[in-house]
Amino acid sequence: MKKIVYILVFILLISIVTCYLLMVVKPLTSDRGRHSAEEVMNEEDKVHLTFWRNFGNSAENEAYNELISDFETAHPNININMEEIEYSNYEVKLRTEIVTGTGPDIMAIDSPNLALYANSGILLSLDPFVEEDVDIKGDFPESTIEGLTYQNEIYLMPIVESSIALYYNRHIFEEAGVPFPEKSPVKPMTWEETLEIAKAVQNKEQGVYGIDPAQGFGNGESPAYFKLPLLWQFGASVLSPDGSTVSGYLDSEEALAALQFYQDLYHKEGVAALELPDKAFETNQLAMTVLGSWALTDLEKNGFILGEDFGVAPLPKADKQVVPNGSWALGISSKTEHPEEAWKFIRYVTSYEGMKKYVTITGDIPARYSVAEALPVFDEYPYNIFLHQAYYYSRNRPVTPAYPDISTAVKELFEDIGIANKDVGSSVDEAVETINKRLKEIE
């Protein structure tokens, strides 16, 4: 009898345990299934945006990766698929893919090319978004916004600004017994003073050159970016205010004087060389060169130290103190199916928080006054030079759909008078004819 009772009690206990396990496990299984379904549903509900940009340096790439991670955390329903494209192929791929309808939702555009894309209907006007979300007049330099505006509408939002300055080799100056230039951003040397210093520090017998005045003779946008300021400093313009002609502007007396001065640095004064040894500045073979703010980090990474090996002074001036501005900025494709979500990403990246993170990583000049004010480094030498110039003495390259052609013509003009030592007047006439022809084609 007792044996039967024990068996019944055992069976009862087994039943209780089994029921308990079923009660516990079933909800867990159900929850797992429900969460899996929700994950599938959430993934399907996500907005996927493609974002194209030129492949930058390691700091720029790191900054964008962090910004995208932060944005996706704050907006779990939006996914940013960033594609980094080599600079040399970027413009060609972007224009080709846009034509075939497979371009990105969000794109980085080098600001002087803005009008080409806006005029072609490729970019979406950001005016409706900016008017609602951004203090565009109070927190950005006027010149920056002008460079991102076409026919009175804003098409791009900036993250950083750019500026260039005169870098000098301290060892060469000390060897020649020449005092270092002023550090103050409001006390630039004149080009005539710079020429006299170049003569004093140059030593051809020892292979020391005086100056590289505008980054030699490179390719891409670099020639126009570094060389147009010389025209502006002498009081010249490139394009008429209405964008219809370069006659009377690129061939003005002021422009001719600027171009003749540039040619003389190479062929009359002999302080600039058509070809320089690799890393001439870092190996004490070049006394002065014009570089951007981004070069500070690159030089120090290579063991060439600010304050020990080199110094920075404001860009020399002629009649006027002028530097170039403009950088890569963000726009939205007019063909995107998700303009609101695309704007949310651009708004974050170009916001105070996003911009501050970006420039803290890269060392670039922030496009917002408020970000610069929050970072003490921009009150200190040498970043104060680049910041002051960018905010108060900068100028945009011409905003016109014909700008790529202007850029190429300017590059060829400086090559003609520099490398080939052609007559300045006839070389300018050729450039004017080439550009005016293109301007008529887009009327």
Coordinates of C-alpha atoms in Angstrom, one line a residue:
M1 CA 0.0 0.0 0.0
K2 CA 2.8 2.4 1.0
K3 CA 4.6 1.6 -2.2
I4 CA 1.5 2.6 -4.3
V5 CA 1.3 5.9 -2.3
Y6 CA 4.9 6.6 -3.0
I7 CA 4.4 6.0 -6.7
L8 CA 1.4 8.3 -6.8
V9 CA 3.3 11.1 -4.9
F10 CA 6.2 10.7 -7.3
I11 CA 3.9 11.0 -10.3
L12 CA 2.2 14.0 -8.8
L13 CA 5.6 15.8 -8.3
I14 CA 6.7 15.0 -11.8
S15 CA 3.5 16.5 -13.1
I16 CA 3.9 19.6 -11.0
V17 CA 7.5 20.2 -12.2
T18 CA 6.5 19.5 -15.9
C19 CA 3.6 22.0 -15.7
Y20 CA 5.9 24.6 -14.1
L21 CA 8.5 24.2 -16.8
L22 CA 5.9 24.6 -19.5
M23 CA 4.6 27.7 -17.9
V24 CA 8.1 29.2 -17.8
V25 CA 9.5 28.1 -21.1
K26 CA 6.5 28.8 -23.3
P27 CA 6.4 32.5 -22.6
L28 CA 10.1 32.7 -23.3
T29 CA 9.7 30.8 -26.5
S30 CA 6.8 33.0 -27.5
D31 CA 8.8 36.2 -26.6
R32 CA 11.7 34.9 -28.7
G33 CA 9.5 34.4 -31.6
R34 CA 7.8 37.7 -31.1
H35 CA 11.1 39.6 -30.9
S36 CA 12.4 37.8 -34.0
A37 CA 9.2 38.9 -35.9
E38 CA 9.7 42.4 -34.6
E39 CA 13.3 42.4 -35.7
V40 CA 12.3 41.3 -39.2
M41 CA 9.6 44.0 -39.2
N42 CA 12.0 46.7 -38.0
E43 CA 14.5 45.8 -40.6
E44 CA 11.9 46.0 -43.3
D45 CA 10.7 49.3 -41.9
K46 CA 14.2 50.8 -42.0
V47 CA 15.1 53.5 -44.4
H48 CA 18.4 52.8 -46.2
L49 CA 20.3 55.8 -47.5
T50 CA 23.4 55.7 -49.7
F51 CA 26.0 58.3 -49.0
W52 CA 28.9 59.0 -51.3
R53 CA 32.0 61.0 -50.5
N54 CA 35.6 61.2 -51.7
F55 CA 38.0 59.0 -49.9
G56 CA 39.8 61.4 -47.5
N57 CA 42.7 61.0 -45.1
S58 CA 42.5 58.7 -42.1
A59 CA 41.2 61.4 -39.7
E60 CA 38.4 62.4 -42.1
N61 CA 37.4 58.7 -42.5
E62 CA 37.4 58.1 -38.8
A63 CA 35.3 61.2 -38.2
Y64 CA 32.6 60.2 -40.7
N65 CA 32.5 56.6 -39.3
E66 CA 31.9 58.0 -35.8
L67 CA 29.3 60.4 -36.9
I68 CA 27.4 57.7 -38.8
S69 CA 27.5 55.4 -35.8
D70 CA 26.2 58.1 -33.5
F71 CA 23.4 59.1 -36.0
E72 CA 22.2 55.5 -36.5
T73 CA 22.1 55.0 -32.7
A74 CA 19.9 58.0 -32.4
H75 CA 17.8 57.1 -35.4
P76 CA 17.5 53.3 -35.4
N77 CA 15.1 53.4 -38.3
I78 CA 17.7 55.0 -40.7
N79 CA 20.7 53.2 -42.1
I80 CA 23.5 55.1 -43.8
N81 CA 25.5 53.1 -46.3
M82 CA 28.6 55.2 -46.9
E83 CA 30.8 54.6 -50.0
E84 CA 34.2 56.2 -50.1
I85 CA 35.5 56.8 -53.6
E86 CA 39.0 57.8 -54.7
Y87 CA 39.3 61.5 -55.4
S88 CA 40.5 61.0 -59.0
N89 CA 37.5 58.9 -59.9
Y90 CA 34.8 60.6 -57.7
E91 CA 33.4 63.3 -60.1
V92 CA 33.3 61.0 -63.1
K93 CA 31.6 58.2 -61.1
L94 CA 29.1 60.5 -59.5
R95 CA 28.0 62.2 -62.7
T96 CA 27.8 58.9 -64.6
E97 CA 25.8 57.1 -61.9
I98 CA 23.4 60.0 -61.5
V99 CA 22.6 60.0 -65.2
T100 CA 21.9 56.2 -65.1
G101 CA 19.7 56.7 -62.0
T102 CA 21.9 54.7 -59.6
G103 CA 23.5 57.6 -57.8
P104 CA 23.4 58.2 -54.0
D105 CA 20.7 59.8 -51.8
I106 CA 23.3 62.0 -50.1
M107 CA 26.5 63.2 -51.7
A108 CA 29.6 65.2 -50.9
I109 CA 30.3 67.9 -53.4
D110 CA 33.4 70.1 -53.7
S111 CA 31.7 73.5 -53.3
P112 CA 33.0 75.2 -56.4
N113 CA 31.2 72.6 -58.5
L114 CA 27.9 73.3 -56.8
A115 CA 26.4 75.3 -59.7
L116 CA 27.1 72.5 -62.2
Y117 CA 25.0 70.1 -60.2
A118 CA 22.3 72.5 -59.2
N119 CA 21.8 73.8 -62.7
S120 CA 21.5 70.3 -64.0
G121 CA 18.7 69.5 -61.5
I122 CA 20.7 66.9 -59.7
L123 CA 20.6 68.5 -56.3
L124 CA 17.6 69.2 -54.1
S125 CA 17.2 72.7 -52.8
L126 CA 17.8 72.8 -49.1
D127 CA 16.0 76.0 -48.5
P128 CA 12.8 74.5 -47.0
F129 CA 14.9 72.5 -44.5
V130 CA 17.4 75.3 -43.7
E131 CA 14.7 77.9 -43.1
E132 CA 13.1 75.7 -40.5
D133 CA 16.1 74.1 -38.8
V134 CA 19.3 76.2 -39.2
D135 CA 20.6 79.6 -38.0
I136 CA 22.2 80.1 -41.3
K137 CA 22.9 83.8 -41.0
G138 CA 23.9 83.9 -37.4
D139 CA 26.4 81.0 -37.1
F140 CA 28.1 80.8 -40.5
P141 CA 30.3 83.3 -42.4
E142 CA 28.4 85.0 -45.2
S143 CA 31.1 84.1 -47.7
T144 CA 30.7 80.4 -46.9
I145 CA 27.0 80.4 -47.5
E146 CA 27.4 82.5 -50.7
G147 CA 29.6 79.7 -52.0
L148 CA 26.8 77.1 -51.4
T149 CA 24.1 79.2 -53.0
Y150 CA 22.9 79.1 -56.6
Q151 CA 20.2 81.4 -57.9
N152 CA 19.3 82.5 -54.4
E153 CA 18.8 78.9 -53.1
I154 CA 21.1 76.9 -50.8
Y155 CA 22.0 73.5 -52.1
L156 CA 24.8 72.3 -49.9
M157 CA 25.5 72.4 -46.1
P158 CA 29.1 72.9 -44.9
I159 CA 31.0 71.0 -42.2
V160 CA 34.4 72.7 -42.5
E161 CA 36.0 75.7 -44.2
S162 CA 39.5 75.9 -45.7
S163 CA 42.3 78.3 -45.8
I164 CA 46.0 78.5 -46.8
A165 CA 49.0 80.2 -45.4
L166 CA 52.7 80.8 -45.8
Y167 CA 54.8 78.0 -44.2
Y168 CA 58.5 78.8 -43.7
N169 CA 61.5 76.6 -42.9
R170 CA 63.0 77.8 -39.7
H171 CA 66.4 76.2 -40.3
I172 CA 66.9 78.0 -43.7
F173 CA 65.8 81.3 -42.2
E174 CA 68.2 80.9 -39.3
E175 CA 71.1 79.9 -41.6
A176 CA 70.5 83.0 -43.7
G177 CA 70.1 85.3 -40.7
V178 CA 66.6 86.4 -41.8
P179 CA 64.0 87.1 -39.1
F180 CA 60.9 85.0 -39.0
P181 CA 57.6 86.5 -40.3
E182 CA 54.9 87.9 -38.1
K183 CA 52.6 85.3 -36.4
S184 CA 49.6 87.7 -36.2
P185 CA 46.8 86.8 -38.5
V186 CA 46.2 90.6 -39.2
K187 CA 49.8 91.3 -40.2
P188 CA 50.5 89.5 -43.4
M189 CA 53.6 90.4 -45.4
T190 CA 53.2 91.8 -48.9
W191 CA 54.3 89.8 -51.9
E192 CA 57.1 92.3 -52.5
E193 CA 58.4 91.7 -49.0
T194 CA 58.1 88.0 -49.5
L195 CA 60.0 88.2 -52.7
E196 CA 62.9 90.0 -51.0
I197 CA 63.0 87.3 -48.3
A198 CA 63.0 84.6 -50.9
K199 CA 66.1 86.3 -52.5
A200 CA 67.8 86.5 -49.1
V201 CA 67.3 82.9 -48.1
Q202 CA 67.8 81.2 -51.4
N203 CA 71.1 79.4 -52.0
K204 CA 71.2 77.7 -55.4
E205 CA 74.7 76.4 -54.8
Q206 CA 73.4 74.4 -51.9
G207 CA 70.2 73.5 -53.6
V208 CA 68.0 75.7 -51.5
Y209 CA 65.0 77.4 -53.3
G210 CA 63.3 80.5 -52.1
I211 CA 59.6 79.8 -52.5
D212 CA 56.9 77.6 -54.0
P213 CA 54.2 80.4 -54.4
A214 CA 51.1 78.3 -55.2
Q215 CA 51.7 74.6 -55.0
G216 CA 53.7 74.1 -58.2
F217 CA 51.8 72.7 -61.2
G218 CA 49.5 70.0 -60.1
N219 CA 46.2 68.5 -61.3
G220 CA 42.6 68.5 -60.3
E221 CA 41.2 71.5 -58.5
S222 CA 44.4 72.3 -56.6
P223 CA 45.8 74.7 -59.3
A224 CA 42.7 77.0 -59.3
Y225 CA 42.3 76.8 -55.5
F226 CA 45.9 77.9 -54.8
K227 CA 46.4 80.3 -57.7
L228 CA 43.2 82.3 -58.0
P229 CA 43.9 84.2 -54.7
L230 CA 46.9 85.9 -56.4
L231 CA 44.5 87.5 -58.9
W232 CA 42.1 88.6 -56.2
Q233 CA 44.9 90.0 -54.1
F234 CA 46.0 92.3 -57.0
G235 CA 42.4 93.5 -57.2
A236 CA 41.2 91.4 -60.2
S237 CA 38.2 89.2 -60.6
V238 CA 37.7 86.3 -63.0
L239 CA 34.0 86.5 -63.9
S240 CA 31.5 89.3 -64.4
P241 CA 28.9 89.7 -61.6
D242 CA 26.2 88.3 -63.9
G243 CA 28.3 85.3 -64.9
S244 CA 28.2 86.1 -68.6
T245 CA 31.8 86.9 -69.5
V246 CA 35.4 87.0 -68.3
S247 CA 36.3 89.8 -70.7
G248 CA 37.3 92.8 -68.8
Y249 CA 37.9 90.7 -65.7
L250 CA 40.5 87.9 -66.3
D251 CA 42.2 90.2 -68.8
S252 CA 42.1 93.4 -66.6
E253 CA 45.2 95.4 -65.8
E254 CA 45.1 94.0 -62.3
A255 CA 44.9 90.5 -63.5
L256 CA 47.8 91.0 -65.9
A257 CA 49.9 92.5 -63.1
A258 CA 49.3 89.5 -60.9
L259 CA 50.1 87.1 -63.6
Q260 CA 53.3 89.0 -64.6
F261 CA 54.4 88.9 -60.9
Y262 CA 53.8 85.2 -60.8
Q263 CA 55.8 84.6 -64.0
D264 CA 58.7 86.8 -62.7
L265 CA 59.1 84.7 -59.6
Y266 CA 60.1 81.8 -61.9
H267 CA 61.9 83.5 -64.8
K268 CA 63.0 86.9 -63.9
E269 CA 63.7 86.7 -60.1
G270 CA 64.5 83.0 -60.2
V271 CA 63.3 82.4 -56.6
A272 CA 60.8 79.7 -57.6
A273 CA 61.6 76.4 -59.4
L274 CA 59.5 74.7 -62.0
E275 CA 60.5 71.3 -60.5
L276 CA 61.3 70.7 -56.8
P277 CA 62.9 67.6 -55.1
D278 CA 60.4 65.4 -53.3
K279 CA 59.6 66.7 -49.8
A280 CA 61.8 69.7 -50.5
F281 CA 60.4 71.7 -47.6
E282 CA 60.9 69.0 -45.0
T283 CA 64.5 68.3 -46.2
N284 CA 65.6 71.9 -45.9
Q285 CA 65.6 72.5 -49.7
L286 CA 62.7 75.0 -49.8
A287 CA 62.5 78.0 -47.6
M288 CA 58.8 79.0 -48.1
T289 CA 55.7 77.3 -49.4
V290 CA 52.0 77.9 -49.5
L291 CA 50.0 75.1 -47.8
G292 CA 46.5 74.5 -46.3
S293 CA 45.7 74.0 -42.6
W294 CA 45.5 70.3 -43.2
A295 CA 49.3 70.2 -43.8
L296 CA 50.0 70.9 -40.1
T297 CA 49.1 67.3 -39.1
D298 CA 50.8 65.7 -42.1
L299 CA 54.1 67.5 -41.5
E300 CA 54.2 66.6 -37.8
K301 CA 53.4 63.0 -38.6
N302 CA 56.5 63.0 -40.8
G303 CA 58.6 64.3 -37.9
F304 CA 58.7 67.9 -39.1
I305 CA 57.7 69.8 -36.0
L306 CA 56.0 73.2 -35.7
G307 CA 58.1 75.7 -33.7
E308 CA 61.2 73.6 -34.2
D309 CA 61.4 72.9 -37.9
F310 CA 58.8 75.2 -39.4
G311 CA 56.5 78.1 -38.7
V312 CA 53.3 79.6 -40.2
A313 CA 52.5 83.1 -41.2
P314 CA 49.4 84.6 -42.9
L315 CA 49.2 84.3 -46.7
P316 CA 51.1 87.3 -48.3
K317 CA 48.9 90.1 -49.7
A318 CA 49.2 92.5 -52.6
D319 CA 46.6 95.4 -52.6
K320 CA 44.2 93.1 -50.7
Q321 CA 44.4 90.4 -48.1
V322 CA 42.5 87.4 -49.7
V323 CA 42.5 83.7 -49.3
P324 CA 40.4 81.0 -51.0
N325 CA 37.6 79.3 -49.2
G326 CA 35.3 76.4 -49.9
S327 CA 35.4 72.7 -49.1
W328 CA 33.5 69.5 -49.5
A329 CA 29.8 70.0 -48.4
L330 CA 26.8 67.8 -48.3
G331 CA 23.7 67.8 -50.6
I332 CA 20.7 65.6 -51.3
S333 CA 19.9 64.0 -54.7
S334 CA 16.7 65.4 -56.3
K335 CA 15.9 61.7 -57.1
T336 CA 16.0 60.4 -53.5
E337 CA 12.8 58.8 -52.2
H338 CA 13.7 59.8 -48.7
P339 CA 14.5 63.6 -48.6
E340 CA 13.3 64.0 -45.0
E341 CA 15.6 61.2 -43.7
A342 CA 18.5 62.5 -45.8
W343 CA 18.1 65.9 -44.3
K344 CA 18.1 64.5 -40.8
F345 CA 21.5 63.0 -41.5
I346 CA 22.9 66.2 -43.0
R347 CA 21.4 68.3 -40.2
Y348 CA 23.1 66.1 -37.6
V349 CA 26.6 66.0 -39.3
T350 CA 26.6 69.8 -39.8
S351 CA 25.0 70.6 -36.4
Y352 CA 27.0 72.1 -33.6
E353 CA 27.5 68.6 -32.0
G354 CA 28.4 66.8 -35.2
M355 CA 30.7 69.5 -36.5
K356 CA 32.5 69.8 -33.2
K357 CA 33.2 66.1 -33.2
Y358 CA 34.3 66.2 -36.8
V359 CA 36.8 69.0 -36.4
T360 CA 38.1 67.7 -33.1
I361 CA 39.2 64.6 -34.9
T362 CA 40.4 66.2 -38.1
G363 CA 41.8 69.5 -37.0
D364 CA 39.9 71.3 -39.8
I365 CA 38.4 74.8 -39.6
P366 CA 34.7 74.5 -38.5
A367 CA 32.2 76.2 -40.7
R368 CA 30.2 77.4 -37.6
Y369 CA 31.3 80.3 -35.4
S370 CA 29.9 78.6 -32.3
V371 CA 32.1 75.5 -32.8
A372 CA 35.2 77.6 -33.2
E373 CA 34.4 79.6 -30.1
A374 CA 34.0 76.3 -28.1
L375 CA 37.4 75.0 -29.1
P376 CA 40.3 76.9 -27.5
V377 CA 42.8 75.6 -30.2
F378 CA 41.3 78.1 -32.7
D379 CA 42.4 81.0 -30.5
E380 CA 46.0 79.8 -30.5
Y381 CA 48.8 79.9 -33.1
P382 CA 48.8 78.7 -35.8
Y383 CA 45.1 77.7 -36.1
N384 CA 44.1 81.3 -35.4
I385 CA 45.7 82.4 -38.6
F386 CA 43.7 79.9 -40.7
L387 CA 40.5 80.6 -38.9
H388 CA 40.8 84.4 -39.0
Q389 CA 41.6 84.4 -42.7
A390 CA 38.7 82.0 -43.5
Y391 CA 36.2 84.0 -41.6
Y392 CA 37.2 87.5 -42.6
Y393 CA 39.4 87.5 -45.7
S394 CA 38.1 84.6 -47.8
R395 CA 36.6 84.5 -51.2
N396 CA 34.6 82.0 -53.2
R397 CA 35.7 80.6 -56.6
P398 CA 33.1 81.7 -59.2
V399 CA 29.7 80.1 -58.7
T400 CA 28.7 79.1 -62.3
P401 CA 27.8 75.9 -64.1
A402 CA 30.9 76.6 -66.2
Y403 CA 33.3 76.5 -63.2
P404 CA 34.9 73.2 -64.1
D405 CA 35.9 74.7 -67.4
I406 CA 37.1 77.9 -65.7
S407 CA 39.2 75.8 -63.3
T408 CA 40.8 73.9 -66.2
A409 CA 41.5 77.2 -68.2
V410 CA 43.1 78.8 -65.1
K411 CA 45.3 75.7 -64.6
E412 CA 46.5 75.9 -68.2
L413 CA 47.0 79.7 -68.1
F414 CA 49.4 79.4 -65.1
E415 CA 51.2 76.5 -66.8
D416 CA 51.6 78.6 -70.0
I417 CA 53.1 81.6 -68.2
G418 CA 55.0 79.5 -65.6
I419 CA 56.3 76.3 -67.2
A420 CA 56.3 77.5 -70.9
N421 CA 57.2 81.2 -70.1
K422 CA 54.7 82.3 -72.7
D423 CA 53.7 86.0 -73.1
V424 CA 51.3 86.9 -70.3
G425 CA 49.0 88.9 -72.5
S426 CA 48.6 86.4 -75.3
S427 CA 48.1 83.6 -72.8
V428 CA 45.4 85.5 -71.1
D429 CA 43.7 86.1 -74.4
E430 CA 43.6 82.4 -75.1
A431 CA 42.1 81.7 -71.7
V432 CA 39.4 84.4 -72.1
E433 CA 38.4 83.0 -75.5
T434 CA 38.1 79.5 -74.1
I435 CA 36.1 80.4 -71.1
N436 CA 33.7 82.8 -72.9
K437 CA 33.0 80.1 -75.5
R438 CA 31.9 77.8 -72.7
L439 CA 29.8 80.5 -71.0
K440 CA 27.9 81.1 -74.3
E441 CA 27.1 77.4 -74.6
I442 CA 25.4 77.3 -71.2
E443 CA 23.3 80.5 -71.7

